[in-house]
Amino acid sequence: MTYVGPYSRFFVPGFLPGGGEMSDEVVGFGHGGSRSIKLAIDNYGAKAARLAAMASCGLTVPPSVALPISACRQALSSDGDVSVSFQVDISRGVRGLQRTTRKWLGDKDEPLILAVRFSPAQAQGGLGVPVIYVGWTLEAIDLLPDDGTKERAAQTLAQTVRELSGQIFKVDDHLFEEAQENVEGAGAIVWRDLCDTFIAIAKRETNDAFPLAPSDQLLLAVQAIWQSWYKPRAQTYRQLYNIDDAGGIGVLIQVHVPWTGSQDVGTGWIAVRCEQSGENKVLGEFYPAGGGEKAVQLTSRTRSPVLMKLIKQANIWELKSARAERLDFVVTEDEAYILDGSPLPLSTAAEVTFAVEMAHAEAITRMDAVRRIDPARLIDILHARLDTTQDRIELAQGLSASPGAAAGRLVFSAGAAEALKSKGWQVVLVRPETSPEDIRGMQAASAIVTTRGGLTSHAAVIARGTGKPCIVSASGLKIDPEDKSLEVEGRTFQEGDYITVDGANGKIYDGKLNLLPAEVSGDLSTLLEWADDFRRMKVLTNVENPEDAELAVQFGAEGIGLCRTEHMLFQPDRLNAMRRIILEETAEGRTRGVEDLVPLLRSDFVSLFEIMRDRPVTIRLFDPPLHEFLPKSKPDIAALAKSLKVSAKELGFTIEELAETNPMLGNRGCRLLICNPELAKTLVQVIFEAAIE
């Protein structure tokens, strides 16, 4: 066995006292001052590798022994037992822990208490629970100085007996549960007596095979962790998340803290990075020994020498590992021990700030910083977003059709949206579904919610094109347009009441919540500049109008990959012309509609080309799903029929004829232009006239 740090006083690498050889696969580390040691995650698991790395950085980690995953694979491929040779390796590891702590496994006066924990290579669910109290005997418990300590120790031994009986010998846990319920029914639990009962059950149900010697229980605990790999729930988890079923699991044997003095310890967690902003900031909670449930908040102003040392170690680990983590720890009278670390769930903005800071500190390269950020997450900070530190009351949820967040007064019609917007109010338009007649109200609204429709519905397409938050198919909303009210979860909201929409997660919240503005500056700007240094391809944008193009250029777009011309036609002054083109039966009538569009479209393309200058622009000719341009309500159909000088009934029949089961495969794109060649000719003419101008 290879030992580092404090074990070097007792072992020469490669040899044991007395000349015996040591295994290279069982590795000891911890208790501060370790030499550099690196364990491969794929052979020792993430937990063991992480704690060994912490020990190598000088962090105070409990003395530990790591057993390799290869030993688990070998055991599972045979009879599942711990081989004799590997038992020798484990015993040598325990000897190192004994020499470090000056306590001995199985001793009645100074017992060594061990925790046996999982160390999978990947986060793994369904494995069961670790065996964290191995080492107590009845004799050692009876020699403890006071009743309180005896009761705590007896409870841990009873727990160990129960866990090992069930996991190794398949003893029905109901027997232990029933025994405990009988004791609870008679009054307060006396754990020393209940421990005797648990041992009697284990002996009886295993035909006296259950061992009481801590060294034997340690081997059973290792076996229990190995065998947990093939628990049905664990296998199901691996199938769901595509984890190699033949992998196996590593084992970590740790000294249970404290191993000297009082059995009372304080517990807590610490992080030195703000989850929301990404700034270097001390956060955490500490529950002192005997302090009840009340936590002490950890900050940069903490002055306890033990906790100040812990904060220093957390900062060292963050810089050495270049990872933002939350560290779990325990505190004895004069020392804090780090038990484990887990990734801190940083917001996108915090992730960017952290990556840039680590690159500036040369903990990672600039290339690494760019690669750390999932591009899909950047949309979270390129739109306004909710301040997640505030309390929120969720009202409903639907499909996230367009990202961003907005708060405003509730309105149920396009007209109301325009009217309130003209007074300077922010509004949220809520409709069963939207139609082209709603376009002005949709533009006036800060966000759009519909109870019907999917991700390609009219509301979703327009919202994405205009950069507004949008939720479609919002469940649980009952809209009464006549009463101008909305009912959800038994509550009624009237027009003018505040709601908040988060298009990123599809949720609707009560009231007016605080929002964080979108901006490309600071650390995000720095990261994008670094990305420019490494990229090998141009970044183009999709646009629907000159305003989109101007915004895209501000964000660094190098051209337009697709200009969707049909989206230029949703303005009211263009919509009627487009409807004439669609619904007129004669070529002359359609031509008049086209002539009305020419000056409007030419103006758009002139502005577009002026904004883009020498940047490339790709233009798509008309590709509209026709139903998006046609009226749906009877009043709108009647108004259009009057302008076309036809009857509303006749126009209704025409609209029905144009209805399509799947508009994506219907009369659109090249098929529409073949049926209406004047549209293609007009578009090409307008584009070249605008380019010449």
PDB file of N, CA and C in Angstrom, residues 310-359:
ATOM      1  N   LEU A 310     -10.452  27.332   7.643  1.00  0.00           N
ATOM      2  CA  LEU A 310     -11.296  26.624   6.688  1.00  0.00           C
ATOM      3  C   LEU A 310     -11.576  27.489   5.454  1.00  0.00           C
ATOM      4  N   ILE A 311     -11.870  28.779   5.675  1.00  0.00           N
ATOM      5  CA  ILE A 311     -12.115  29.705   4.563  1.00  0.00           C
ATOM      6  C   ILE A 311     -10.877  29.805   3.676  1.00  0.00           C
ATOM      7  N   LYS A 312      -9.708  29.881   4.320  1.00  0.00           N
ATOM      8  CA  LYS A 312      -8.459  29.940   3.558  1.00  0.00           C
ATOM      9  C   LYS A 312      -8.282  28.683   2.715  1.00  0.00           C
ATOM     10  N   GLN A 313      -8.588  27.517   3.301  1.00  0.00           N
ATOM     11  CA  GLN A 313      -8.449  26.270   2.554  1.00  0.00           C
ATOM     12  C   GLN A 313      -9.436  26.211   1.383  1.00  0.00           C
ATOM     13  N   ALA A 314     -10.668  26.727   1.601  1.00  0.00           N
ATOM     14  CA  ALA A 314     -11.658  26.732   0.520  1.00  0.00           C
ATOM     15  C   ALA A 314     -11.189  27.585  -0.645  1.00  0.00           C
ATOM     16  N   ASN A 315     -10.557  28.724  -0.353  1.00  0.00           N
ATOM     17  CA  ASN A 315     -10.022  29.575  -1.422  1.00  0.00           C
ATOM     18  C   ASN A 315      -8.859  28.895  -2.146  1.00  0.00           C
ATOM     19  N   ILE A 316      -8.012  28.213  -1.392  1.00  0.00           N
ATOM     20  CA  ILE A 316      -6.894  27.485  -2.005  1.00  0.00           C
ATOM     21  C   ILE A 316      -7.417  26.405  -2.950  1.00  0.00           C
ATOM     22  N   TRP A 317      -8.414  25.658  -2.486  1.00  0.00           N
ATOM     23  CA  TRP A 317      -8.960  24.569  -3.296  1.00  0.00           C
ATOM     24  C   TRP A 317      -9.608  25.097  -4.576  1.00  0.00           C
ATOM     25  N   GLU A 318     -10.340  26.209  -4.463  1.00  0.00           N
ATOM     26  CA  GLU A 318     -10.979  26.766  -5.654  1.00  0.00           C
ATOM     27  C   GLU A 318      -9.936  27.146  -6.710  1.00  0.00           C
ATOM     28  N   LEU A 319      -8.847  27.777  -6.265  1.00  0.00           N
ATOM     29  CA  LEU A 319      -7.820  28.207  -7.211  1.00  0.00           C
ATOM     30  C   LEU A 319      -7.057  27.018  -7.788  1.00  0.00           C
ATOM     31  N   LYS A 320      -6.780  26.017  -6.964  1.00  0.00           N
ATOM     32  CA  LYS A 320      -6.032  24.850  -7.434  1.00  0.00           C
ATOM     33  C   LYS A 320      -6.882  23.977  -8.356  1.00  0.00           C
ATOM     34  N   SER A 321      -8.151  23.823  -8.022  1.00  0.00           N
ATOM     35  CA  SER A 321      -9.014  22.940  -8.817  1.00  0.00           C
ATOM     36  C   SER A 321      -9.703  23.668  -9.953  1.00  0.00           C
ATOM     37  N   ALA A 322      -9.781  25.007  -9.860  1.00  0.00           N
ATOM     38  CA  ALA A 322     -10.506  25.825 -10.838  1.00  0.00           C
ATOM     39  C   ALA A 322     -11.966  25.391 -10.930  1.00  0.00           C
ATOM     40  N   ARG A 323     -12.516  24.966  -9.787  1.00  0.00           N
ATOM     41  CA  ARG A 323     -13.915  24.562  -9.731  1.00  0.00           C
ATOM     42  C   ARG A 323     -14.595  25.292  -8.576  1.00  0.00           C
ATOM     43  N   ALA A 324     -15.815  25.725  -8.823  1.00  0.00           N
ATOM     44  CA  ALA A 324     -16.608  26.355  -7.769  1.00  0.00           C
ATOM     45  C   ALA A 324     -17.374  25.253  -7.060  1.00  0.00           C
ATOM     46  N   GLU A 325     -17.057  25.025  -5.787  1.00  0.00           N
ATOM     47  CA  GLU A 325     -17.662  23.908  -5.071  1.00  0.00           C
ATOM     48  C   GLU A 325     -18.158  24.335  -3.697  1.00  0.00           C
ATOM     49  N   ARG A 326     -19.097  23.580  -3.228  1.00  0.00           N
ATOM     50  CA  ARG A 326     -19.562  23.699  -1.848  1.00  0.00           C
ATOM     51  C   ARG A 326     -18.891  22.581  -1.063  1.00  0.00           C
ATOM     52  N   LEU A 327     -18.198  22.937   0.021  1.00  0.00           N
ATOM     53  CA  LEU A 327     -17.461  21.960   0.814  1.00  0.00           C
ATOM     54  C   LEU A 327     -18.225  21.647   2.096  1.00  0.00           C
ATOM     55  N   ASP A 328     -18.428  20.372   2.369  1.00  0.00           N
ATOM     56  CA  ASP A 328     -19.036  19.929   3.623  1.00  0.00           C
ATOM     57  C   ASP A 328     -17.927  19.643   4.636  1.00  0.00           C
ATOM     58  N   PHE A 329     -18.129  20.034   5.876  1.00  0.00           N
ATOM     59  CA  PHE A 329     -17.064  19.880   6.866  1.00  0.00           C
ATOM     60  C   PHE A 329     -17.632  19.557   8.238  1.00  0.00           C
ATOM     61  N   VAL A 330     -16.760  19.057   9.098  1.00  0.00           N
ATOM     62  CA  VAL A 330     -17.068  18.895  10.519  1.00  0.00           C
ATOM     63  C   VAL A 330     -15.976  19.600  11.306  1.00  0.00           C
ATOM     64  N   VAL A 331     -16.310  20.064  12.504  1.00  0.00           N
ATOM     65  CA  VAL A 331     -15.370  20.811  13.339  1.00  0.00           C
ATOM     66  C   VAL A 331     -15.274  20.146  14.704  1.00  0.00           C
ATOM     67  N   THR A 332     -14.043  19.829  15.105  1.00  0.00           N
ATOM     68  CA  THR A 332     -13.791  19.346  16.455  1.00  0.00           C
ATOM     69  C   THR A 332     -13.385  20.547  17.297  1.00  0.00           C
ATOM     70  N   GLU A 333     -12.768  20.299  18.419  1.00  0.00           N
ATOM     71  CA  GLU A 333     -12.421  21.407  19.304  1.00  0.00           C
ATOM     72  C   GLU A 333     -11.433  22.371  18.667  1.00  0.00           C
ATOM     73  N   ASP A 334     -10.489  21.866  17.891  1.00  0.00           N
ATOM     74  CA  ASP A 334      -9.439  22.756  17.385  1.00  0.00           C
ATOM     75  C   ASP A 334      -9.115  22.532  15.912  1.00  0.00           C
ATOM     76  N   GLU A 335      -9.975  21.818  15.169  1.00  0.00           N
ATOM     77  CA  GLU A 335      -9.670  21.536  13.769  1.00  0.00           C
ATOM     78  C   GLU A 335     -10.953  21.336  12.983  1.00  0.00           C
ATOM     79  N   ALA A 336     -10.927  21.742  11.710  1.00  0.00           N
ATOM     80  CA  ALA A 336     -12.036  21.496  10.786  1.00  0.00           C
ATOM     81  C   ALA A 336     -11.570  20.497   9.739  1.00  0.00           C
ATOM     82  N   TYR A 337     -12.412  19.504   9.457  1.00  0.00           N
ATOM     83  CA  TYR A 337     -12.083  18.471   8.482  1.00  0.00           C
ATOM     84  C   TYR A 337     -13.072  18.538   7.322  1.00  0.00           C
ATOM     85  N   ILE A 338     -12.552  18.552   6.118  1.00  0.00           N
ATOM     86  CA  ILE A 338     -13.402  18.599   4.927  1.00  0.00           C
ATOM     87  C   ILE A 338     -13.783  17.169   4.551  1.00  0.00           C
ATOM     88  N   LEU A 339     -15.086  16.903   4.486  1.00  0.00           N
ATOM     89  CA  LEU A 339     -15.580  15.555   4.201  1.00  0.00           C
ATOM     90  C   LEU A 339     -15.805  15.323   2.717  1.00  0.00           C
ATOM     91  N   ASP A 340     -16.210  16.364   1.999  1.00  0.00           N
ATOM     92  CA  ASP A 340     -16.463  16.191   0.559  1.00  0.00           C
ATOM     93  C   ASP A 340     -16.744  17.553  -0.061  1.00  0.00           C
ATOM     94  N   GLY A 341     -16.795  17.563  -1.366  1.00  0.00           N
ATOM     95  CA  GLY A 341     -17.153  18.761  -2.111  1.00  0.00           C
ATOM     96  C   GLY A 341     -18.140  18.396  -3.197  1.00  0.00           C
ATOM     97  N   SER A 342     -18.989  19.339  -3.564  1.00  0.00           N
ATOM     98  CA  SER A 342     -19.950  19.115  -4.648  1.00  0.00           C
ATOM     99  C   SER A 342     -20.042  20.388  -5.479  1.00  0.00           C
ATOM    100  N   PRO A 343     -20.299  20.255  -6.793  1.00  0.00           N
ATOM    101  CA  PRO A 343     -20.342  21.438  -7.664  1.00  0.00           C
ATOM    102  C   PRO A 343     -21.383  22.443  -7.190  1.00  0.00           C
ATOM    103  N   LEU A 344     -21.013  23.703  -7.225  1.00  0.00           N
ATOM    104  CA  LEU A 344     -21.929  24.784  -6.874  1.00  0.00           C
ATOM    105  C   LEU A 344     -22.792  25.090  -8.097  1.00  0.00           C
ATOM    106  N   PRO A 345     -24.122  25.110  -7.967  1.00  0.00           N
ATOM    107  CA  PRO A 345     -24.982  25.373  -9.131  1.00  0.00           C
ATOM    108  C   PRO A 345     -24.980  26.851  -9.507  1.00  0.00           C
ATOM    109  N   LEU A 346     -23.995  27.267 -10.288  1.00  0.00           N
ATOM    110  CA  LEU A 346     -23.844  28.668 -10.660  1.00  0.00           C
ATOM    111  C   LEU A 346     -24.858  29.065 -11.733  1.00  0.00           C
ATOM    112  N   SER A 347     -25.348  30.292 -11.637  1.00  0.00           N
ATOM    113  CA  SER A 347     -26.150  30.841 -12.723  1.00  0.00           C
ATOM    114  C   SER A 347     -25.245  31.042 -13.937  1.00  0.00           C
ATOM    115  N   THR A 348     -25.855  31.287 -15.090  1.00  0.00           N
ATOM    116  CA  THR A 348     -25.049  31.490 -16.298  1.00  0.00           C
ATOM    117  C   THR A 348     -24.111  32.679 -16.133  1.00  0.00           C
ATOM    118  N   ALA A 349     -24.621  33.782 -15.581  1.00  0.00           N
ATOM    119  CA  ALA A 349     -23.783  34.967 -15.377  1.00  0.00           C
ATOM    120  C   ALA A 349     -22.628  34.653 -14.434  1.00  0.00           C
ATOM    121  N   ALA A 350     -22.909  33.894 -13.358  1.00  0.00           N
ATOM    122  CA  ALA A 350     -21.862  33.531 -12.412  1.00  0.00           C
ATOM    123  C   ALA A 350     -20.846  32.594 -13.057  1.00  0.00           C
ATOM    124  N   GLU A 351     -21.321  31.673 -13.893  1.00  0.00           N
ATOM    125  CA  GLU A 351     -20.427  30.750 -14.587  1.00  0.00           C
ATOM    126  C   GLU A 351     -19.444  31.512 -15.472  1.00  0.00           C
ATOM    127  N   VAL A 352     -19.946  32.530 -16.166  1.00  0.00           N
ATOM    128  CA  VAL A 352     -19.090  33.347 -17.037  1.00  0.00           C
ATOM    129  C   VAL A 352     -18.065  34.105 -16.196  1.00  0.00           C
ATOM    130  N   THR A 353     -18.526  34.747 -15.128  1.00  0.00           N
ATOM    131  CA  THR A 353     -17.617  35.500 -14.261  1.00  0.00           C
ATOM    132  C   THR A 353     -16.536  34.599 -13.682  1.00  0.00           C
ATOM    133  N   PHE A 354     -16.935  33.412 -13.232  1.00  0.00           N
ATOM    134  CA  PHE A 354     -15.978  32.485 -12.629  1.00  0.00           C
ATOM    135  C   PHE A 354     -14.948  32.012 -13.652  1.00  0.00           C
ATOM    136  N   ALA A 355     -15.391  31.661 -14.845  1.00  0.00           N
ATOM    137  CA  ALA A 355     -14.469  31.188 -15.883  1.00  0.00           C
ATOM    138  C   ALA A 355     -13.457  32.265 -16.248  1.00  0.00           C
ATOM    139  N   VAL A 356     -13.917  33.498 -16.380  1.00  0.00           N
ATOM    140  CA  VAL A 356     -13.013  34.602 -16.726  1.00  0.00           C
ATOM    141  C   VAL A 356     -12.020  34.849 -15.599  1.00  0.00           C
ATOM    142  N   GLU A 357     -12.498  34.816 -14.347  1.00  0.00           N
ATOM    143  CA  GLU A 357     -11.604  35.042 -13.205  1.00  0.00           C
ATOM    144  C   GLU A 357     -10.544  33.947 -13.105  1.00  0.00           C
ATOM    145  N   MET A 358     -10.934  32.688 -13.335  1.00  0.00           N
ATOM    146  CA  MET A 358      -9.972  31.587 -13.287  1.00  0.00           C
ATOM    147  C   MET A 358      -8.930  31.718 -14.412  1.00  0.00           C
ATOM    148  N   ALA A 359      -9.355  32.212 -15.561  1.00  0.00           N
ATOM    149  CA  ALA A 359      -8.404  32.416 -16.658  1.00  0.00           C
ATOM    150  C   ALA A 359      -7.428  33.542 -16.328  1.00  0.00           C
TER     151      ALA A 359
END
